Tab-separated table of C-alpha atoms and ligand atoms in Angstrom:
chain	number	residue	atom	x	y	z
A	1	MET	CA	95.610	111.346	129.229
A	2	ALA	CA	96.848	111.778	125.714
A	3	LEU	CA	95.272	111.299	122.313
A	4	ILE	CA	97.538	109.189	120.158
A	5	VAL	CA	97.196	108.221	116.519
A	6	GLN	CA	99.045	105.002	115.738
A	7	LYS	CA	99.573	103.838	112.171
A	8	TYR	CA	100.515	100.230	111.466
A	9	GLY	CA	101.948	99.324	108.061
A	10	GLY	CA	101.465	96.226	105.952
A	11	THR	CA	104.184	94.094	107.503
A	12	SER	CA	102.948	94.900	111.000
A	13	MET	CA	99.480	93.686	109.899
A	14	GLY	CA	100.926	90.825	107.841
A	15	SER	CA	99.309	87.788	109.501
A	16	PRO	CA	96.566	86.956	112.025
A	17	GLU	CA	99.239	86.608	114.709
A	18	ARG	CA	100.669	90.034	113.878
A	19	ILE	CA	97.227	91.610	113.897
A	20	LYS	CA	96.685	90.179	117.379
A	21	ASN	CA	100.040	91.646	118.313
A	22	VAL	CA	98.912	95.080	117.139
A	23	ALA	CA	95.751	94.659	119.227
A	24	ARG	CA	97.866	93.885	122.303
A	25	ARG	CA	99.975	97.005	121.764
A	26	VAL	CA	96.894	99.181	121.321
A	27	ALA	CA	95.375	97.643	124.466
A	28	ARG	CA	98.484	98.572	126.451
A	29	PHE	CA	98.217	102.214	125.425
A	30	GLN	CA	94.545	102.317	126.264
A	31	ALA	CA	95.206	100.702	129.640
A	32	GLN	CA	97.632	103.567	130.352
A	33	GLY	CA	94.648	105.908	130.015
A	34	HIS	CA	95.261	107.163	126.491
A	35	GLN	CA	92.726	107.575	123.732
A	36	VAL	CA	93.890	105.693	120.669
A	37	VAL	CA	92.997	106.075	117.014
A	38	VAL	CA	94.551	103.372	114.865
A	39	VAL	CA	95.170	103.688	111.140
A	40	VAL	CA	96.028	100.510	109.283
A	41	SER	CA	97.393	99.490	105.908
A	42	ALA	CA	96.386	96.411	103.996
A	43	MET	CA	98.134	93.177	104.992
A	44	SER	CA	101.568	93.042	103.351
A	45	GLY	CA	101.515	92.129	99.678
A	46	GLU	CA	97.777	92.688	99.387
A	47	THR	CA	97.857	96.008	97.530
A	48	ASN	CA	100.389	94.599	95.049
A	49	ARG	CA	98.202	91.534	94.591
A	50	LEU	CA	95.129	93.662	93.906
A	51	ILE	CA	96.982	95.846	91.398
A	52	ALA	CA	98.263	92.762	89.564
A	53	LEU	CA	94.764	91.301	89.543
A	54	ALA	CA	93.347	94.499	88.062
A	55	ARG	CA	96.025	94.459	85.368
A	56	GLU	CA	95.088	90.924	84.395
A	57	ILE	CA	91.656	92.229	83.540
A	58	GLN	CA	92.667	95.558	82.007
A	59	ALA	CA	96.278	96.294	81.047
A	60	ASP	CA	95.944	99.960	81.960
A	61	PRO	CA	93.243	99.820	84.629
A	62	ASP	CA	90.514	102.412	84.711
A	63	PRO	CA	91.598	104.785	87.508
A	64	ARG	CA	88.227	105.007	89.245
A	65	GLU	CA	87.678	101.278	89.233
A	66	LEU	CA	91.274	100.627	90.294
A	67	ASP	CA	90.606	102.621	93.454
A	68	VAL	CA	87.456	100.596	94.082
A	69	VAL	CA	89.608	97.464	93.927
A	70	ILE	CA	92.773	98.497	95.770
A	71	SER	CA	91.006	100.226	98.639
A	72	THR	CA	89.589	96.863	99.747
A	73	GLY	CA	92.854	95.710	101.317
A	74	GLU	CA	92.542	98.314	104.056
A	75	GLN	CA	88.853	97.535	104.592
A	76	VAL	CA	89.721	93.918	105.370
A	77	ALA	CA	92.474	95.077	107.735
A	78	ILE	CA	90.252	97.383	109.840
A	79	GLY	CA	87.631	94.684	110.292
A	80	LEU	CA	90.184	92.094	111.335
A	81	LEU	CA	91.909	94.429	113.790
A	82	CYS	CA	88.599	95.396	115.402
A	83	MET	CA	87.785	91.715	115.859
A	84	ALA	CA	91.146	91.197	117.550
A	85	LEU	CA	90.564	94.226	119.804
A	86	LYS	CA	87.098	93.023	120.776
A	87	ASP	CA	88.467	89.578	121.471
A	88	ALA	CA	90.955	91.228	123.827
A	89	GLY	CA	88.024	92.835	125.679
A	90	LEU	CA	88.222	96.350	124.217
A	91	LYS	CA	85.499	98.432	122.675
A	92	ALA	CA	86.458	99.105	119.081
A	93	ARG	CA	84.851	100.427	115.927
A	94	SER	CA	86.127	100.385	112.364
A	95	TYR	CA	85.698	103.092	109.745
A	96	THR	CA	86.483	103.161	106.046
A	97	GLY	CA	87.711	106.488	104.675
A	98	GLY	CA	84.245	107.213	103.324
A	99	GLN	CA	82.600	106.414	106.644
A	100	VAL	CA	84.789	108.909	108.501
A	101	ARG	CA	84.364	111.182	105.579
A	102	ILE	CA	87.918	111.772	104.640
A	103	LEU	CA	87.157	114.092	101.778
A	104	THR	CA	89.681	114.150	98.934
A	105	ASP	CA	89.938	115.666	95.493
A	106	ASP	CA	89.023	113.422	92.573
A	107	ALA	CA	92.527	112.570	91.360
A	108	PHE	CA	92.055	108.803	91.448
A	109	ASN	CA	95.117	106.790	92.503
A	110	LYS	CA	96.856	109.864	93.931
A	111	ALA	CA	94.153	111.887	95.614
A	112	ARG	CA	94.848	114.623	98.144
A	113	ILE	CA	93.002	114.952	101.425
A	114	LEU	CA	90.915	118.132	101.601
A	115	SER	CA	89.161	117.745	104.944
A	116	ILE	CA	88.296	115.238	107.643
A	117	ASP	CA	85.036	115.070	109.551
A	118	GLU	CA	86.194	114.042	113.002
A	119	ALA	CA	82.895	114.269	114.932
A	120	ASN	CA	82.096	110.530	114.951
A	121	ILE	CA	85.619	109.593	115.916
A	122	ARG	CA	85.556	111.973	118.846
A	123	ALA	CA	82.228	110.657	120.064
A	124	ASP	CA	83.550	107.082	119.896
A	125	LEU	CA	86.736	108.005	121.743
A	126	ASP	CA	84.717	109.734	124.434
A	127	SER	CA	82.667	106.591	124.924
A	128	GLY	CA	85.816	104.531	125.437
A	129	HIS	CA	86.259	103.023	121.971
A	130	VAL	CA	89.430	102.416	120.074
A	131	VAL	CA	88.740	103.841	116.625
A	132	VAL	CA	90.277	101.960	113.698
A	133	VAL	CA	90.440	103.818	110.388
A	134	ALA	CA	91.362	102.444	106.978
A	135	GLY	CA	94.481	104.130	105.657
A	136	PHE	CA	95.173	105.089	102.056
A	137	GLN	CA	91.583	105.965	101.116
A	138	GLY	CA	88.942	108.645	101.064
A	139	VAL	CA	85.967	109.786	99.042
A	140	ASP	CA	85.587	112.703	96.679
A	141	GLU	CA	82.745	115.216	96.689
A	142	ALA	CA	80.641	112.930	94.498
A	143	GLY	CA	81.148	109.956	96.846
A	144	ASN	CA	83.621	108.084	94.634
A	145	ILE	CA	86.226	106.015	96.476
A	146	THR	CA	89.715	107.456	96.043
A	147	THR	CA	93.178	106.313	97.124
A	148	LEU	CA	96.121	108.442	98.172
A	149	GLY	CA	99.069	106.908	96.295
A	150	ARG	CA	101.387	104.122	97.441
A	151	GLY	CA	102.331	104.413	101.072
A	152	GLY	CA	99.303	106.670	101.604
A	153	SER	CA	98.318	105.248	104.989
A	154	ASP	CA	101.084	107.342	106.540
A	155	THR	CA	99.281	110.414	105.240
A	156	THR	CA	95.941	109.212	106.588
A	157	GLY	CA	97.601	108.805	109.993
A	158	VAL	CA	99.147	112.247	110.065
A	159	ALA	CA	96.067	113.951	108.615
A	160	LEU	CA	93.895	112.372	111.308
A	161	ALA	CA	96.395	113.416	113.976
A	162	ALA	CA	96.219	116.972	112.639
A	163	ALA	CA	92.411	116.999	112.475
A	164	LEU	CA	92.091	115.586	115.999
A	165	LYS	CA	94.947	117.727	117.352
A	166	ALA	CA	96.481	114.512	118.664
A	167	ASP	CA	99.395	114.666	121.065
A	168	GLU	CA	101.481	112.381	118.881
A	169	CYS	CA	101.340	110.440	115.631
A	170	GLN	CA	103.253	107.172	115.845
A	171	ILE	CA	104.130	105.394	112.623
A	172	TYR	CA	104.772	101.732	113.436
A	173	THR	CA	106.683	99.838	110.788
A	174	ASP	CA	109.174	97.010	110.316
A	175	VAL	CA	112.265	99.083	111.162
A	176	ASP	CA	112.803	100.856	114.488
A	177	GLY	CA	113.170	104.337	113.045
A	178	VAL	CA	114.574	106.406	110.207
A	179	TYR	CA	118.078	105.291	109.210
A	180	THR	CA	120.950	106.982	107.437
A	181	THR	CA	119.854	104.947	104.422
A	182	ASP	CA	117.645	101.942	103.756
A	183	PRO	CA	119.062	99.258	106.090
A	184	ARG	CA	118.036	96.631	103.535
A	185	ILE	CA	120.654	97.972	101.147
A	186	VAL	CA	123.330	98.995	103.634
A	187	PRO	CA	123.374	96.826	106.765
A	188	GLU	CA	125.764	99.329	108.421
A	189	ALA	CA	123.129	102.079	108.246
A	190	ARG	CA	122.558	103.797	111.594
A	191	LYS	CA	119.272	104.757	113.209
A	192	LEU	CA	118.788	108.506	113.681
A	193	ASP	CA	117.289	109.645	117.000
A	194	THR	CA	115.979	112.804	115.386
A	195	VAL	CA	115.722	114.154	111.888
A	196	THR	CA	114.421	117.568	110.881
A	197	PHE	CA	111.205	117.979	108.887
A	198	GLU	CA	113.200	119.570	106.159
A	199	GLU	CA	115.542	116.607	105.867
A	200	MET	CA	112.735	114.077	106.168
A	201	LEU	CA	110.823	115.888	103.446
A	202	GLU	CA	113.807	115.655	101.137
A	203	MET	CA	114.482	112.028	102.021
A	204	ALA	CA	110.849	111.074	101.452
A	205	SER	CA	110.597	112.977	98.201
A	206	LEU	CA	113.874	111.469	97.021
A	207	GLY	CA	112.667	107.945	97.571
A	208	SER	CA	113.025	106.852	101.224
A	209	LYS	CA	109.702	105.153	101.431
A	210	VAL	CA	109.708	104.860	105.203
A	211	LEU	CA	107.275	107.816	105.212
A	212	GLN	CA	105.084	108.960	102.337
A	213	ILE	CA	106.088	112.506	101.430
A	214	ARG	CA	102.628	113.958	101.897
A	215	SER	CA	102.560	112.714	105.471
A	216	VAL	CA	105.707	114.709	106.201
A	217	GLU	CA	104.268	117.787	104.480
A	218	PHE	CA	101.124	117.509	106.587
A	219	ALA	CA	103.055	117.013	109.793
A	220	GLY	CA	105.223	120.053	109.075
A	221	LYS	CA	102.292	122.245	108.136
A	222	TYR	CA	100.047	121.294	111.071
A	223	LYS	CA	102.838	120.827	113.624
A	224	VAL	CA	102.049	117.178	114.303
A	225	LYS	CA	104.512	115.447	116.593
A	226	LEU	CA	105.615	112.583	114.361
A	227	ARG	CA	107.594	109.516	115.374
A	228	VAL	CA	108.666	106.395	113.477
A	229	LEU	CA	108.895	103.198	115.542
A	230	SER	CA	109.020	99.423	115.207
A	231	SER	CA	105.907	97.363	115.799
A	232	PHE	CA	108.133	94.397	116.558
A	233	GLN	CA	109.918	95.891	119.560
A	234	ASP	CA	108.501	96.994	122.876
A	235	GLU	CA	111.417	99.234	123.768
A	236	GLY	CA	112.920	102.165	121.925
A	237	GLU	CA	112.137	105.776	121.186
A	238	GLY	CA	112.262	105.383	117.410
A	239	THR	CA	113.013	108.512	115.413
A	240	LEU	CA	111.377	111.830	116.199
A	241	ILE	CA	110.866	114.216	113.302
A	242	THR	CA	111.743	117.636	114.705
A	243	VAL	CA	111.373	121.270	113.749
A	244	GLU	CA	114.658	122.275	115.355
A	245	GLU	CA	117.958	121.716	113.645
A	246	GLY	CA	120.168	119.785	116.056
A	247	LYS	CA	122.030	121.962	118.497
A	248	LYS	CA	124.787	119.387	118.495
A	249	MET	CA	128.269	120.797	118.288
A	250	GLU	CA	129.153	118.611	115.388
A	251	GLN	CA	126.214	118.698	113.056
A	252	PRO	CA	126.841	115.984	110.482
A	253	ILE	CA	127.122	117.402	106.995
A	254	ILE	CA	125.090	114.605	105.484
A	255	SER	CA	122.235	112.963	107.393
A	256	GLY	CA	121.255	110.326	104.906
A	257	ILE	CA	121.411	108.789	101.455
A	258	ALA	CA	118.091	108.381	99.658
A	259	PHE	CA	117.417	106.568	96.421
A	260	ASN	CA	114.596	105.935	94.011
A	261	ARG	CA	114.437	103.339	91.294
A	262	ASP	CA	110.986	104.308	90.063
A	263	GLU	CA	112.451	106.829	87.664
A	264	ALA	CA	112.476	107.325	83.928
A	265	LYS	CA	114.120	109.915	81.724
A	266	LEU	CA	112.747	111.540	78.580
A	267	THR	CA	114.675	113.725	76.169
A	268	VAL	CA	113.359	115.898	73.389
A	269	LEU	CA	116.145	116.306	70.840
A	270	GLY	CA	116.490	119.261	68.508
A	271	VAL	CA	114.028	121.625	70.125
A	272	PRO	CA	113.998	125.070	68.464
A	273	ASP	CA	115.757	127.354	70.971
A	274	ARG	CA	113.232	130.122	71.479
A	275	PRO	CA	111.258	131.638	74.361
A	276	GLY	CA	108.300	129.593	75.515
A	277	VAL	CA	109.619	126.216	74.467
A	278	ALA	CA	109.937	124.818	78.016
A	279	TYR	CA	106.324	125.716	78.545
A	280	GLN	CA	105.298	124.122	75.267
A	281	VAL	CA	107.018	120.870	76.258
A	282	LEU	CA	106.091	120.730	79.935
A	283	GLY	CA	102.645	122.373	79.788
A	284	PRO	CA	100.997	119.344	78.130
A	285	ILE	CA	102.846	117.031	80.550
A	286	ALA	CA	101.393	118.953	83.499
A	287	ASP	CA	97.955	118.969	81.854
A	288	ALA	CA	98.175	115.171	81.733
A	289	ASN	CA	98.743	115.260	85.535
A	290	ILE	CA	102.237	113.795	85.201
A	291	ASP	CA	104.694	114.943	87.871
A	292	VAL	CA	108.038	116.094	86.535
A	293	ASP	CA	111.132	115.914	88.672
A	294	MET	CA	114.547	116.933	87.338
A	295	ILE	CA	114.684	119.172	84.311
A	296	ILE	CA	117.717	119.968	82.191
A	297	GLN	CA	117.892	122.177	79.160
A	298	ASN	CA	121.203	122.250	77.379
A	299	VAL	CA	122.816	125.409	76.111
A	300	GLY	CA	121.531	125.953	72.617
A	301	HIS	CA	123.663	125.634	69.498
A	302	ASP	CA	122.641	126.122	65.861
A	303	GLY	CA	119.323	127.538	67.066
A	304	SER	CA	118.278	124.289	68.679
A	305	THR	CA	118.635	122.628	72.059
A	306	ASP	CA	117.952	119.344	73.882
A	307	PHE	CA	115.523	119.156	76.727
A	308	SER	CA	115.511	116.315	79.294
A	309	PHE	CA	113.404	115.586	82.335
A	310	THR	CA	112.533	112.716	84.642
A	311	VAL	CA	109.139	111.307	85.589
A	312	ASN	CA	107.908	108.425	87.682
A	313	ARG	CA	108.520	105.176	85.802
A	314	SER	CA	104.833	104.281	85.936
A	315	GLU	CA	104.102	107.383	83.860
A	316	PHE	CA	106.882	106.860	81.321
A	317	GLU	CA	104.726	105.557	78.443
A	318	LYS	CA	102.055	108.150	79.051
A	319	ALA	CA	104.633	110.959	79.071
A	320	LYS	CA	106.236	109.622	75.917
A	321	ALA	CA	102.894	109.616	74.132
A	322	VAL	CA	102.247	113.217	75.200
A	323	LEU	CA	105.696	114.239	73.946
A	324	GLU	CA	105.159	112.563	70.578
A	325	SER	CA	102.145	114.767	69.995
A	326	VAL	CA	104.052	117.838	71.193
A	327	ARG	CA	107.058	117.047	68.983
A	328	GLN	CA	105.444	117.806	65.664
A	329	HIS	CA	103.748	120.877	67.002
A	330	ILE	CA	106.994	122.491	68.178
A	331	GLY	CA	109.137	121.079	65.390
A	332	ALA	CA	111.511	119.010	67.546
A	333	ARG	CA	113.592	116.278	65.938
A	334	GLU	CA	113.163	113.204	68.124
A	335	ILE	CA	111.977	111.867	71.475
A	336	ILE	CA	114.188	109.384	73.289
A	337	GLY	CA	113.602	107.766	76.635
A	338	ASP	CA	115.239	105.519	79.204
A	339	ASN	CA	113.253	103.825	81.943
A	340	ARG	CA	116.188	101.969	83.465
A	341	ILE	CA	117.583	104.829	85.505
A	342	CYS	CA	117.627	105.620	89.202
A	343	LYS	CA	118.236	108.635	91.386
A	344	VAL	CA	120.595	108.674	94.344
A	345	SER	CA	120.719	111.654	96.703
A	346	ALA	CA	122.721	112.896	99.659
A	347	VAL	CA	120.628	114.914	102.122
A	348	GLY	CA	121.637	117.069	105.070
A	349	VAL	CA	120.961	120.499	106.545
A	350	GLY	CA	124.656	120.619	107.476
A	351	MET	CA	125.422	120.991	103.765
A	352	ARG	CA	124.449	124.655	103.956
A	353	SER	CA	127.582	125.571	105.800
A	354	HIS	CA	129.925	123.107	104.081
A	355	PRO	CA	130.969	123.652	100.502
A	356	GLY	CA	132.608	120.766	98.708
A	357	VAL	CA	129.973	118.145	99.376
A	358	ALA	CA	129.129	117.873	95.693
A	359	SER	CA	132.710	117.323	94.650
A	360	GLN	CA	133.176	114.671	97.336
A	361	MET	CA	130.094	112.919	96.002
A	362	PHE	CA	131.215	113.086	92.378
A	363	ARG	CA	134.691	111.836	93.275
A	364	ALA	CA	133.335	108.868	95.222
A	365	LEU	CA	131.184	107.871	92.239
A	366	ALA	CA	133.989	108.443	89.746
A	367	GLU	CA	136.321	106.192	91.711
A	368	GLU	CA	133.848	103.370	91.167
A	369	GLY	CA	133.515	104.187	87.480
A	370	ILE	CA	129.872	105.226	87.871
A	371	ASN	CA	128.726	107.635	85.176
A	372	ILE	CA	126.444	110.509	86.216
A	373	GLN	CA	123.680	111.325	83.726
A	374	MET	CA	121.987	114.262	85.430
A	375	ILE	CA	122.668	116.368	88.524
A	376	SER	CA	120.404	118.542	90.587
A	377	THR	CA	121.140	120.398	93.794
A	378	SER	CA	119.356	122.408	96.432
A	379	GLU	CA	120.552	123.936	99.684
A	380	ILE	CA	120.286	120.647	101.527
A	381	LYS	CA	120.537	117.919	98.896
A	382	ILE	CA	122.486	116.737	95.877
A	383	SER	CA	120.853	114.255	93.535
A	384	VAL	CA	122.333	112.338	90.640
A	385	VAL	CA	120.637	110.247	87.985
A	386	LEU	CA	122.468	106.995	87.221
A	387	ASP	CA	122.008	103.811	85.272
A	388	GLU	CA	119.821	101.622	87.458
A	389	LYS	CA	122.435	98.876	87.597
A	390	TYR	CA	124.660	101.104	89.763
A	391	LEU	CA	122.033	101.862	92.388
A	392	GLU	CA	123.146	99.632	95.235
A	393	LEU	CA	126.843	100.216	94.637
A	394	ALA	CA	126.353	103.987	94.561
A	395	VAL	CA	124.335	104.002	97.777
A	396	ARG	CA	126.950	101.908	99.592
A	397	VAL	CA	129.854	103.955	98.307
A	398	LEU	CA	128.272	107.266	99.287
A	399	HIS	CA	127.165	106.005	102.682
A	400	LYS	CA	130.766	105.079	103.404
A	401	SER	CA	132.293	108.140	101.808
A	402	PHE	CA	130.283	110.450	104.084
A	403	ASP	CA	131.144	108.357	107.167
A	404	LEU	CA	127.507	107.583	107.841
A	405	ASP	CA	128.436	104.158	109.227
A	406	LYS	CA	130.506	105.697	112.026
B	1	ADP	P1	105.063	100.013	106.062
B	1	ADP	O1	104.469	98.839	105.364
B	1	ADP	O2	105.137	99.841	107.547
B	1	ADP	O3	104.436	101.309	105.654
B	1	ADP	P2	107.283	100.547	104.298
B	1	ADP	O4	107.786	99.342	103.592
B	1	ADP	O5	106.399	101.476	103.565
B	1	ADP	O6	106.584	100.032	105.633
B	1	ADP	O7	108.495	101.398	104.903
B	1	ADP	C1	109.449	100.780	105.720
B	1	ADP	C2	110.666	100.407	104.889
B	1	ADP	O8	111.280	101.588	104.401
B	1	ADP	C3	111.764	99.706	105.643
B	1	ADP	O9	111.537	98.318	105.713
B	1	ADP	C4	113.014	100.058	104.840
B	1	ADP	O10	113.406	99.015	103.989
B	1	ADP	C5	112.572	101.238	103.967
B	1	ADP	N1	113.447	102.408	104.077
B	1	ADP	C6	113.926	103.130	103.044
B	1	ADP	N2	114.704	104.111	103.436
B	1	ADP	C7	114.755	104.049	104.796
B	1	ADP	C8	115.405	104.813	105.797
B	1	ADP	N3	116.189	105.855	105.495
B	1	ADP	N4	115.211	104.453	107.087
B	1	ADP	C9	114.430	103.415	107.413
B	1	ADP	N5	113.788	102.648	106.504
B	1	ADP	C10	113.942	102.955	105.205
B	2	LIG	N1	98.429	99.585	101.209
B	2	LIG	C1	98.875	100.777	100.533
B	2	LIG	C2	100.167	100.497	99.781
B	2	LIG	O1	100.636	99.375	99.768
B	2	LIG	C3	99.026	101.945	101.463
B	2	LIG	C4	100.097	101.815	102.514
B	2	LIG	O2	100.630	100.737	102.753
B	2	LIG	O3	100.403	102.834	103.139
B	2	LIG	O4	100.692	101.367	99.157
B	3	MG	MG1	104.708	102.582	103.998
């Protein structure tokens, strides 16, 4: 007997028929003698609908109240799935995040899980129930409802698997595993049988939304066996996220191409070039709880320098406002911004032992006349910031250039 946590995403829960389908799959696992905890997302489109609704009332919705609204999608989903399970003759019980007591910090809209009280779940499992938990949500110390950021049900799934010491966490979605790039953009993309945590972490953080980044962090930290599978197929091993780097003779240099269009760039022009300036610019941005990604500071000339960085597009206006107040204080000349950019990245642990990957990437983009605005590299990834209009072309060109379709 194994304890399995299964997470079903929005598309898998997208209609009454699909919910019944999920119930049938869960029933099969239980019939094999396994204990099953199910984590579900809201039905597809529901979270977007709720966010749009909130914005019709308040252009920049109050963060606490937004979480009250957008957490409801998952509450509907757990109730419906439990009904389907009961109809199929199983014992099932639903829990919201607060009912489990998934305790988070109080960063509304992007809260982090601090602890999970798993006693009730265990008791239910021991009495033969399927336990169905709402993804994407928790409560803070004061009992406020919080949500975990878009795609957060993945993190609920992995965190529960860690807390329960589950044998496996299965992420069921609308593709049958992790691909060399998003198969919606490149139909020739190939499914990977395994991918290392390190690579998956990079791919998730660079925009491959198949897994939320925090779920991968959790799985790595707590050694959760994590697998991505299709809820629409009965066969197939999906993709296993592994600790080991492949022992294959021919380790591919690049494992995948990731991209993110939710990016925006801000530049502070004419910053006095003196010690402490980066802190003076980025300190207030961090204090406003805005995540900064790429940072570039140009070599100074005439005692001044330019300072650019990228943020999530949803935080562009907020970051710009913070910078405007910083500008006067530090005596910078001007703030400019561009929220029509994207980031495209090549990821692969094989890059460590192969120089020349960057130049191959830059050449492939140059041959298509694609201008690179910013570059950032690490041991296992190279990222470039581009005009958003080049996103799909760049992804296709790089996928081909690194032979990922072969
Ligand atoms: P769910 O609703 O099940 O959580 P998501 O839409 O969040 O599903 O994630 C699945 C989607 O991720 C796929 O439909 C696919 O378009 C996209 N995706 C992006 N990059 C990749 C990748 N490298 N491999 C597989 N899917 C990817
Ligand atoms: N329903 C939430 C979202 O759309 C959480 C999730 O799907 O994982 O972001
Ligand atoms: Mg998702």
